[in-house]
Amino acid sequence: MDSVEKLTKLFESFPGIGPRQAKRFVYYLLSKDPNYLSEISLLIKDIKKDISQCTLCKKFFSKKQSENICNICSNPERNPEELMVVSKDSELIAIEKSGIYKGYYFVLGGLIPILEKEPEKRIRIAALKERISKAKEKGLKEIILALSTTSEGENTEEYLKKELGIYGLKITVLGRGISSGAEIEYIDSDTLKGALENKK
Amino acid sequence: MDSVEKLTKLFESFPGIGPRQAKRFVYYLLSKDPNYLSEISLLIKDIKKDISQCTLCKKFFSKKQSENICNICSNPERNPEELMVVSKDSELIAIEKSGIYKGYYFVLGGLIPILEKEPEKRIRIAALKERISKAKEKGLKEIILALSTTSEGENTEEYLKKELGIYGLKITVLGRGISSGAEIEYIDSDTLKGALENKK
Amino acid sequence: MDSVEKLTKLFESFPGIGPRQAKRFVYYLLSKDPNYLSEISLLIKDIKKDISQCTLCKKFFSKKQSENICNICSNPERNPEELMVVSKDSELIAIEKSGIYKGYYFVLGGLIPILEKEPEKRIRIAALKERISKAKEKGLKEIILALSTTSEGENTEEYLKKELGIYGLKITVLGRGISSGAEIEYIDSDTLKGALENKK
Amino acid sequence: MDSVEKLTKLFESFPGIGPRQAKRFVYYLLSKDPNYLSEISLLIKDIKKDISQCTLCKKFFSKKQSENICNICSNPERNPEELMVVSKDSELIAIEKSGIYKGYYFVLGGLIPILEKEPEKRIRIAALKERISKAKEKGLKEIILALSTTSEGENTEEYLKKELGIYGLKITVLGRGISSGAEIEYIDSDTLKGALENKK
């Protein structure tokens, strides 16, 4: 297998990339000058050098900010009573951008597929429990599970509710309701039920 | 213009049908036997004979059931304190199917486009007011606007809130929240806000 | 089953129409005035009265033009040496519009699905043979099979080549090649082969 | 701008990648171990070391095969009378796979957008002319322009016909026709015209 094939294989493992686009990436790189190749190569090799993973919430963040704990986890003005559990960094970023949540976060690092026999290998459940124990000392009262309402998300929700029951904390999930741009005619009855319960 | 062209034009006015499909409908009919043509022709001509429009909620229903008032409006076991306003018959049917609403309905017959100068020609606002006046005598306390969260739906919501303010009733809208099958990463901040407010 | 349900069922049999859109058609009709309903009803009932099917090519056409034979088949200036076989009226119309064919036509009325046991019930093979016999007397030299290159189209092509072999005429099919707007990277090798053979 | 942002920007320049997927790539890399990162980093840095660009056809190929001239250009059994011009390496590969072409190739490296003022910067026109001069000495008789039939492709075809007129060679383009899986009803008249001219 030559370099083109090897690199194509690696790009195929990127999220959402098939063989054809992977090959296009390689031809794209072949068309660039050596400076560009050096730059991207170095950035990839050292991507973890500049980036820490927060020891508390597991979010990735720039080491320029701090060494171990991210901006949010180290912010004393956040509400210590709430901990929101999300699946991915990108979801945490989306929620922060909306500016509507003021508590702390935890990034699970994945969701649990239906019938998964070793769920503890799919998500950071041990780290989450550790985080909760610490947060309880600081006044944590509620764990908000902000998970996708897909089958994997709901499976994860169920698993977490069971695993986290021991803490005696309030465990909530996001409210169901009608989303922006939705048409009444096409919403399912679960969503409709939530929308009706939450009318205001 | 010959019959094929005339009928094509009429089919083009059907919801969601373009010129090409309209023409296909005509060729489809040309390929059917005279009995089929008589049957569909008669059903169309007499479609209103067998169908009443409920004088109260404006829903269409089979005359076999009753002459003037539909099954729902004539049901004394429904909750007289709630009136839900929907845009179309099909939405009313979808909500009834879910079995989660027990009050009465009103079908607006449309939505008001942005910048419409004569909104009263787009929806049955006079009939709605009449319905509300009558329902108030029977104990109506809340009007639920169950409209799509599209721009037309929100424009209609605004218009109705202004027009119906005079009755001094509680006017609610469906709660925003995460819908079934939604992914956290892709929900907009309005929806997220609703989902967070309605967490449970 | 009431009229709404009956008519919905009939609309569901229209090409490309599912249950939801069929129901929408019925509500659309319920919203129209009696004049509209009478007009469309009458047009449907009498659609065959105003329309003839050409005894030669089997195309539908307005009786105003003539009683038995369509404009094209009765046009002595068309090229009697060529007969183009198409599946549907709409294809004949599309080809006529392009203005690039000057011979006569025959409309098969369908295509033969793979594994069909009674192909003669799917297409007008008897009428086609009759047409060819007549056309041969007038100088027919070539039968052009202008069929879709789908599996049904290719199955029909094979069947026709076998059935029409007896006439000793040239039987041709449309040339393969690159179509307008196509990208080289995505064309299959059959198409590429045709495109290369037909380069000019 | 930190490393995550820098790398995200670089991935955004990859063909077909938007900001959201670029960020996902970075998080994907953050989740991989250092070995993986070293491997992909090294492959990218050295991608050009293992890969030559053929001095004749401009195709990229593995240096393991040879230093300067690719397998195809160095094959004396190919037909010296034909030179096929394609836009991209991937198109050459697709055509080779089909096994239907036996001449030589030239890879333009792009297409010329409509209204481009400096077309010579978009494609390798100078190298193509050089290639043609050399090939003429070896018996070249025909240049086949195998370009997409998009507006960019047709613009490039026009430009090449003008620029290459000086050589007095036959310049051909791929034949238009019906492609595999196409439906007669939906083909445009240019395609239909080609399909009819190329019937067989």
PDB file of C-alpha atoms in Angstrom, chain A residues 20 24 185-186, chain C residues 20 24 185-186:
ATOM      1  CA  ARG A  20     -14.343   8.979  -2.656  1.00  0.00           C
ATOM      2  CA  ARG A  24     -10.212  13.840  -2.982  1.00  0.00           C
ATOM      3  CA  GLU A 185     -49.464  18.481  11.105  1.00  0.00           C
ATOM      4  CA  TYR A 186     -46.182  16.598  11.213  1.00  0.00           C
TER       5      TYR A 186
ATOM      6  CA  ARG C  20     -51.731  12.074   3.194  1.00  0.00           C
ATOM      7  CA  ARG C  24     -55.394  16.930   1.329  1.00  0.00           C
ATOM      8  CA  GLU C 185     -16.197  11.426 -12.616  1.00  0.00           C
ATOM      9  CA  TYR C 186     -19.637  10.005 -11.965  1.00  0.00           C
TER      10      TYR C 186
END
